[in-house]
Coordinates of C-alpha atoms and ligand atoms in Angstrom, one line a residue:
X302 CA -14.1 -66.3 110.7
X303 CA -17.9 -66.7 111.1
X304 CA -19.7 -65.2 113.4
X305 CA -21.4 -67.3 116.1
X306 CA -23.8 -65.1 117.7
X307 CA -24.8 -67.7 120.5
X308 CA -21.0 -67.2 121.6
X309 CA -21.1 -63.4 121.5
X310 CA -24.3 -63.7 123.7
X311 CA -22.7 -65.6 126.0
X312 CA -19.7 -63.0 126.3
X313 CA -22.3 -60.4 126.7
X314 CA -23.8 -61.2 129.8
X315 CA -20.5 -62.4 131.5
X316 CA -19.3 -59.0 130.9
X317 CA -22.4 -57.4 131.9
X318 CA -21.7 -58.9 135.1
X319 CA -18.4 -57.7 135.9
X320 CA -17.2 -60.8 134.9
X321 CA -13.9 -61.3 132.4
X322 CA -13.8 -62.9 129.3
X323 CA -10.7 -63.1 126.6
X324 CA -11.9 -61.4 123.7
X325 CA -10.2 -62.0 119.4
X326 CA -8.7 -58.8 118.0
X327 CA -6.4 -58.5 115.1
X328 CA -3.4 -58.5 117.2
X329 CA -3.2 -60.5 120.2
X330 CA -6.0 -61.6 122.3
X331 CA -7.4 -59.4 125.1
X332 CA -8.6 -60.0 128.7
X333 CA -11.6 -57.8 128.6
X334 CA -14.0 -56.5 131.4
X335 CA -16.2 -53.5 131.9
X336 CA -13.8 -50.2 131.9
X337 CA -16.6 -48.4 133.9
X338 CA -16.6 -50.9 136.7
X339 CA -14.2 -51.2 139.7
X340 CA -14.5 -55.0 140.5
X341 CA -14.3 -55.9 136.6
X342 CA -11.2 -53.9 136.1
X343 CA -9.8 -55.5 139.5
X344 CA -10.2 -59.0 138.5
X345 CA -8.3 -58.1 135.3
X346 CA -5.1 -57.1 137.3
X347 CA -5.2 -60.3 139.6
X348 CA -5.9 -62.4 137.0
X349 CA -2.9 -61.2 135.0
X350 CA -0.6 -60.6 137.9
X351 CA 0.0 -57.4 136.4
X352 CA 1.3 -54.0 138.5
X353 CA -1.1 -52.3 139.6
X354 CA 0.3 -48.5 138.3
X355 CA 0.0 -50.2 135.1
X356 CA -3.2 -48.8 133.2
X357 CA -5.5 -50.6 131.7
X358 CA -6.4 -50.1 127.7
X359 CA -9.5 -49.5 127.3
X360 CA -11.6 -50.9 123.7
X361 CA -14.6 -48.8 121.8
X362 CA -16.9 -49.7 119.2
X363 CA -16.0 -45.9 117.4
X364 CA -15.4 -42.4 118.0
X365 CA -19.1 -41.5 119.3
X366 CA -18.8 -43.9 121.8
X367 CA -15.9 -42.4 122.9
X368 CA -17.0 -38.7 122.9
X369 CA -18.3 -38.6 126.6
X370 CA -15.1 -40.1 127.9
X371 CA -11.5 -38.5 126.1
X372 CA -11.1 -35.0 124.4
X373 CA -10.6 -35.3 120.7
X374 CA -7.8 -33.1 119.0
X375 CA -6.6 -33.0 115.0
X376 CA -4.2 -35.6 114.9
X377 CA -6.4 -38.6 116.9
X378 CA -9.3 -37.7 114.3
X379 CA -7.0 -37.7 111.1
X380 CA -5.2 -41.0 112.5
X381 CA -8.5 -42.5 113.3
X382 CA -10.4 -41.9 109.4
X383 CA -7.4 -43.2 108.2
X384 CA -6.6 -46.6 110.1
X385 CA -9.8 -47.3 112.5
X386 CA -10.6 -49.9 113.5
X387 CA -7.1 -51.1 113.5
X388 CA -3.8 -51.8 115.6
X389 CA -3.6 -48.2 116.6
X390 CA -3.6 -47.1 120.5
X391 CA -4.1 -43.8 121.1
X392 CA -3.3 -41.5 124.4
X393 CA -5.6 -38.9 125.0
X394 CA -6.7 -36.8 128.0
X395 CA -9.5 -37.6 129.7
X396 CA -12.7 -36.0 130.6
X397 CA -13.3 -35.0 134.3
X398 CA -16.8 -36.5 134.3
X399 CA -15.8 -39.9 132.6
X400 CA -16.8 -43.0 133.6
X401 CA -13.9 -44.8 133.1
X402 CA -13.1 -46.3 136.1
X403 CA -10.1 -45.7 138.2
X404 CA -8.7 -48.8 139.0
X405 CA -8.3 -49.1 134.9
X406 CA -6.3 -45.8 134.9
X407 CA -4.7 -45.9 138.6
X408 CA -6.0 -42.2 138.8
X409 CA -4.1 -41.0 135.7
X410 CA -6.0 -38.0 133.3
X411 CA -5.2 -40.0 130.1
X412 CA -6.5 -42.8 128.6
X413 CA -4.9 -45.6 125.8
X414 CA -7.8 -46.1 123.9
X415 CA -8.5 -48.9 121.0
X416 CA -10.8 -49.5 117.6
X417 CA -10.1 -53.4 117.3
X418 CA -11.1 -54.5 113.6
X419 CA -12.0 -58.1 114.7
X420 CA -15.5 -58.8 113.3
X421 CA -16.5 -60.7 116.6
X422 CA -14.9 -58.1 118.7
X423 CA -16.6 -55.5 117.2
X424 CA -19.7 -57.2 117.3
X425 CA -19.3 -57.4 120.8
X426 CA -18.2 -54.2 121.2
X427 CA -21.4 -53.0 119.3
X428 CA -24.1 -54.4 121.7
X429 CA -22.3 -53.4 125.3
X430 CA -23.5 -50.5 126.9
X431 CA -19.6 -49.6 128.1
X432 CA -15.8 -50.1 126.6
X433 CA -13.7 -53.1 127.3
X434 CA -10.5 -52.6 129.4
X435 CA -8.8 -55.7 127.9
X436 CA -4.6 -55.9 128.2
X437 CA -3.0 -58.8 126.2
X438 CA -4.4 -61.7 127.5
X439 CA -1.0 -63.1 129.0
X440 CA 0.3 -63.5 132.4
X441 CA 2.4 -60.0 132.7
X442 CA 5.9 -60.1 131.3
X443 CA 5.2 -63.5 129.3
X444 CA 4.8 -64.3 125.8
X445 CA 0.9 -62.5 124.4
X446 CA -1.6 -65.0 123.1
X447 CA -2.9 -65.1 119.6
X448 CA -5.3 -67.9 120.1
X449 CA -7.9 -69.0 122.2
X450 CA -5.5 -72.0 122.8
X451 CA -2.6 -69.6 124.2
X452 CA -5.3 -67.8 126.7
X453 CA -6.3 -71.3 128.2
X454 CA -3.2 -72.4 128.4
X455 CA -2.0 -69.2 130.8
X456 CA -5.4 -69.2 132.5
X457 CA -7.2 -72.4 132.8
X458 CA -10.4 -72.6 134.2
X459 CA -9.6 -69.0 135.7
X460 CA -10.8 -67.5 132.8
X461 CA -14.7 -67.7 133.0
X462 CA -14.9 -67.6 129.0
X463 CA -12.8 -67.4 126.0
X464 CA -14.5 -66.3 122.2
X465 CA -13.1 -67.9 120.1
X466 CA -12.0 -65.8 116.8
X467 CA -9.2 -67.7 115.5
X468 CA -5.9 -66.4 114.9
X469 CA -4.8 -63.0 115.3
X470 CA -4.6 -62.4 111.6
X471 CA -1.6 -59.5 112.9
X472 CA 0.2 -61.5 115.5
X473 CA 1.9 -58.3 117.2
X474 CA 0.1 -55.3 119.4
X475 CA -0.7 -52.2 119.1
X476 CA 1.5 -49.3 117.7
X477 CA 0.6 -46.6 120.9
X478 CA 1.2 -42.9 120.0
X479 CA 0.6 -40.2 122.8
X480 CA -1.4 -37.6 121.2
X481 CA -1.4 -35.3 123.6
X482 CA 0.9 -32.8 122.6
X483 CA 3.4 -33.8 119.4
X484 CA 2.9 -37.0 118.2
X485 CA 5.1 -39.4 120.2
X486 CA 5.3 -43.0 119.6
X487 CA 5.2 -45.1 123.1
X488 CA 5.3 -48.6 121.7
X489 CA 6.1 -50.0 118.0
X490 CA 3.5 -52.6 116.7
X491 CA 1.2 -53.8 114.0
X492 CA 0.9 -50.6 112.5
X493 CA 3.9 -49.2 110.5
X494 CA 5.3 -45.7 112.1
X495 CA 5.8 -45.0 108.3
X496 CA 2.5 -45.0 107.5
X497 CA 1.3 -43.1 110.4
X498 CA 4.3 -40.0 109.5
X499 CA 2.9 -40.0 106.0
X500 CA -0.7 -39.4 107.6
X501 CA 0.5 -36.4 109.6
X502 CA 2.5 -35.2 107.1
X503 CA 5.1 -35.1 109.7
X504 CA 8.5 -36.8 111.3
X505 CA 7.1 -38.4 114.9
X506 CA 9.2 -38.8 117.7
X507 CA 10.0 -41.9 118.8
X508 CA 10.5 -42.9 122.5
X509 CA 9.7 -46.1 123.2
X510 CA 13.5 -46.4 125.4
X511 CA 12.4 -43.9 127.9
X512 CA 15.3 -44.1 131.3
X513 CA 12.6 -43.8 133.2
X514 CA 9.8 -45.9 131.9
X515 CA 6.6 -44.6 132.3
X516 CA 4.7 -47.5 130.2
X517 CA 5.4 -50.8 131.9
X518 CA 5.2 -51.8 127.9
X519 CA 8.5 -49.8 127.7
X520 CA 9.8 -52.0 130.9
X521 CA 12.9 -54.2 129.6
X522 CA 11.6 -57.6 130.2
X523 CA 8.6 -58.3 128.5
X524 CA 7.0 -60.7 126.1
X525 CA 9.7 -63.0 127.9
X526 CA 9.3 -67.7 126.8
X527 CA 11.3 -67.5 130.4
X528 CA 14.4 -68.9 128.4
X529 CA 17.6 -66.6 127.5
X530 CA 17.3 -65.3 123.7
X531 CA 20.6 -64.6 122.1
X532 CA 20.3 -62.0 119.0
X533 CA 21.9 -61.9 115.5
X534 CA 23.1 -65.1 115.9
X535 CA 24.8 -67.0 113.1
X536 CA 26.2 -69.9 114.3
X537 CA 24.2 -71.6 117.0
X538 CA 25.1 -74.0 120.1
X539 CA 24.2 -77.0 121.2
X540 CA 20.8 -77.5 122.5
X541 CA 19.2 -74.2 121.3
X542 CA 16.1 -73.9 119.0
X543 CA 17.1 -71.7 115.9
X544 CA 15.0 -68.7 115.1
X545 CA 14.6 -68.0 111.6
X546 CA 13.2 -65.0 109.4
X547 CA 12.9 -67.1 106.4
X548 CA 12.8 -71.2 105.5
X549 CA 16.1 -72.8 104.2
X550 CA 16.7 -75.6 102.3
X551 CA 18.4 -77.3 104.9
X552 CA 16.5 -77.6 107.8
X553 CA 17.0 -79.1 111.2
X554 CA 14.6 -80.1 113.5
X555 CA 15.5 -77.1 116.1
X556 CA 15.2 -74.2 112.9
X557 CA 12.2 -72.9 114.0
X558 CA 10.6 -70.4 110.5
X559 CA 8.9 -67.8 111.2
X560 CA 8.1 -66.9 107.4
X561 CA 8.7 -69.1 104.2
X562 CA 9.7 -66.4 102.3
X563 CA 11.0 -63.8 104.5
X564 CA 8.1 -62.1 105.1
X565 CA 7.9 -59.4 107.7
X566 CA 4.3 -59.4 107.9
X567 CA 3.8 -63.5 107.8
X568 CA 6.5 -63.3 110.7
X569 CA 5.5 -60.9 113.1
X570 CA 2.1 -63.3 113.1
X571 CA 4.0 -66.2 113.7
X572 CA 6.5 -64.7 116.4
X573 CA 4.3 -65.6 119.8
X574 CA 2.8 -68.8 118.5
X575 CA 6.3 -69.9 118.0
X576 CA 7.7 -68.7 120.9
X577 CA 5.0 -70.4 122.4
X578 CA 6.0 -73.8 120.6
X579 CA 9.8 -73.4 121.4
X580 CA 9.0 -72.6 125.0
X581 CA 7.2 -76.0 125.1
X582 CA 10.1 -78.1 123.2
X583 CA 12.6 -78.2 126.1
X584 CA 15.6 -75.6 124.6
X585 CA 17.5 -74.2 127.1
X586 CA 18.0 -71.1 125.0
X587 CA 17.2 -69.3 121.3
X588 CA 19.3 -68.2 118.9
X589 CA 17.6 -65.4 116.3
X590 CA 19.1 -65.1 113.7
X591 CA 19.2 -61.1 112.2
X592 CA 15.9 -60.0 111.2
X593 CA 15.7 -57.1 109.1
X594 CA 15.1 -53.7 110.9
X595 CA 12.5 -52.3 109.0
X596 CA 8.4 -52.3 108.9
X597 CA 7.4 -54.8 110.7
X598 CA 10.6 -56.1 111.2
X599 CA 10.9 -52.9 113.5
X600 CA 8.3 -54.3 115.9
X601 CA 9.5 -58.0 115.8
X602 CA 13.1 -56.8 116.9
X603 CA 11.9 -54.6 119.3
X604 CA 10.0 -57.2 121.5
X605 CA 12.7 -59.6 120.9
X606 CA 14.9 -57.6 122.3
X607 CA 13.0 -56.9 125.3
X608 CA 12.4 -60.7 125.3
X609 CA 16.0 -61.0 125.6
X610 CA 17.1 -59.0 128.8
X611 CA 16.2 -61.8 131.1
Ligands
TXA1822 O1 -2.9 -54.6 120.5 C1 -3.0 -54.3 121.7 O2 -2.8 -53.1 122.1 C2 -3.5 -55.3 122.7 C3 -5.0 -55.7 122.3 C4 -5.6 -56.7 123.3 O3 -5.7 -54.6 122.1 N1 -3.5 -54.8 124.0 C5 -2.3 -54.7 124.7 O4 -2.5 -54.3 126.0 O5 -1.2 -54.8 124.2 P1 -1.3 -54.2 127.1 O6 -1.9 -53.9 128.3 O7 -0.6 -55.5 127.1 O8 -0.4 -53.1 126.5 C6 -0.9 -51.8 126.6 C7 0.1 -50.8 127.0 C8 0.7 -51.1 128.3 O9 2.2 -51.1 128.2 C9 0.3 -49.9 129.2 O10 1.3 -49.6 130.1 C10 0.1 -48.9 128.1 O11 -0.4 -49.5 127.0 N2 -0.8 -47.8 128.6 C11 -2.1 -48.0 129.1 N3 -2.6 -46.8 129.5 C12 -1.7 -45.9 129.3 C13 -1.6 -44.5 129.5 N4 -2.6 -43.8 130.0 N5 -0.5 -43.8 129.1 C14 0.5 -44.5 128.5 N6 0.5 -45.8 128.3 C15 -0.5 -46.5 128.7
MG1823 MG1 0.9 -56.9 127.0

């Protein structure tokens, strides 16, 4: 994607104003405003309808721009040489004297802190004088946006700018891990858990079920096209569009393919846009036919799932 500077400029001095703006990354768009300001971070909430005990991520340029706000430990620098910028969120504690602001965190002493890769993003990110808080840029519980198109069709004029960047090359968010004390995975994504164990050397714990969910990410409905999704489904019914992992021969004009070739990594960037797409098309429901538990595989399941429980 080239990078129209004329754009970024414009996102600038929105943001500098407390104002929001959707910004590209990798994995989904964001709905970014100024993590050190109260009113920015406020707008974010009511623009996304989203609980207000649920804390904002908050988006960096790199590390040193970090320093004055988190603590650094082992594990967040070895995860960060090896896959930064990328689809990585970390937790970290945070520093009494930072100026993150409060709204974003809803008074908690950690912090979910991102390195998007996206060239215009990072641009961005570059020139600011303070990170981004940006969440998905979806109405909460809904389906995340991976293009500029998705954001203006949740927001509408509400939204005072989107940048364009093009697809989300990724399609799916974030893989969190809490680093605070043993590496604990909060929320599968983008980045294999695979990779990240052969990083540290070590097995990490997974908990992204928690009984008591203490990441509204963890919460049961989410990423939701507001129509029931039935799972591992191999013979469908009447008026339901037909999610695939892989194109047949055969199609019909309710198989909906999410990769030609069975693909985990084609799929997992085509899973919102055609979620999107079926949600538009009329189906009373979706059948998904079993997708293979592994890589990113993992991570398509996962929100499907949590799609499902409607
Ligand atoms: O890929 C991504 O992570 C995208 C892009 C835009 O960066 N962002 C994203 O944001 O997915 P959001 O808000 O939709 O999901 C972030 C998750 C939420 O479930 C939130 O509850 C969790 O991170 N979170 C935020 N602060 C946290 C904290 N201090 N401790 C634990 N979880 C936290
Ligand atoms: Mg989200």
């Amino acid at each position: 994607m080239r990078i129209n500077l004329s754009n970024i400029k414009k996102a600038k001095k929105l943001l500098n104003k407390s104002e929001c703006v959707a910004i590209p990354t990798e994995t989904v768009y964001g709905l970014a405003g100024n993590a050190y300001s109260d009113r920015a971070c406020k707008k974010i909430f009511k623009l996304k309808k989203r609980p207000k005990y649920n804390p904002l991520i908050v988006h960096y340029y790199n590390y040193q721009k970090l320093r004055k706000d988190c603590y650094f430990n082992d594990n967040f620098l070895k995860l960060y040489r090896r896959f930064c910028p990328g689809p990585i969120t970390f937790i970290l504690n945070l520093k009494k004297d930072s100026k993150i602001s409060k709204v974003a965190t809803n008074k908690k002493n950690t912090l979910a802190v991102r390195f998007p890769k996206h060239s215009i993003t990072r641009n961005l990110l570059k020139e600011l004088k303070f990170p981004l808080a940006a969440p998905s840029a979806n109405l909460s519980s809904e389906v995340s946006a991976v293009r500029s198109s998705d954001v203006k069709e949740d927001f509408g004029k509400k939204i005072k700018y989107v940048l364009e960047g093009g697809k989300s090359s990724i399609g799916v968010e974030s893989t969190i891990i809490d680093l605070r004390n043993k590496p604990k995975i909060l929320r599968l994504g983008g980045l294999d858990i695979l990779t990240i164990q052969k990083e540290l050397h070590k097995k990490i714990i997974i908990n992204n079920n928690p009984s008591k969910a203490s990441t509204p990410g963890q919460l049961k409905l989410h990423y939701s096209p507001g129509i029931p999704i039935r799972l591992n489904v191999k013979k469908i019914k009447d008026e339901e569009a037909y999610l695939l992992i892989k194109k047949k021969e055969k199609t019909k004009p309710n198989y909906y393919f999410l990769s030609k070739k069975g693909d985990l990594r084609e799929a997992a960037k085509n899973l919102y846009s055609t979620l999107r797409k079926i949600k538009k098309s009329k189906y009373k429901s979706i059948a998904v036919s079993k997708i293979p538990n592994k890589g990113l595989g993992k991570t398509i399941n996962d929100r499907l799932i949590r799609a499902s429980k409607l």
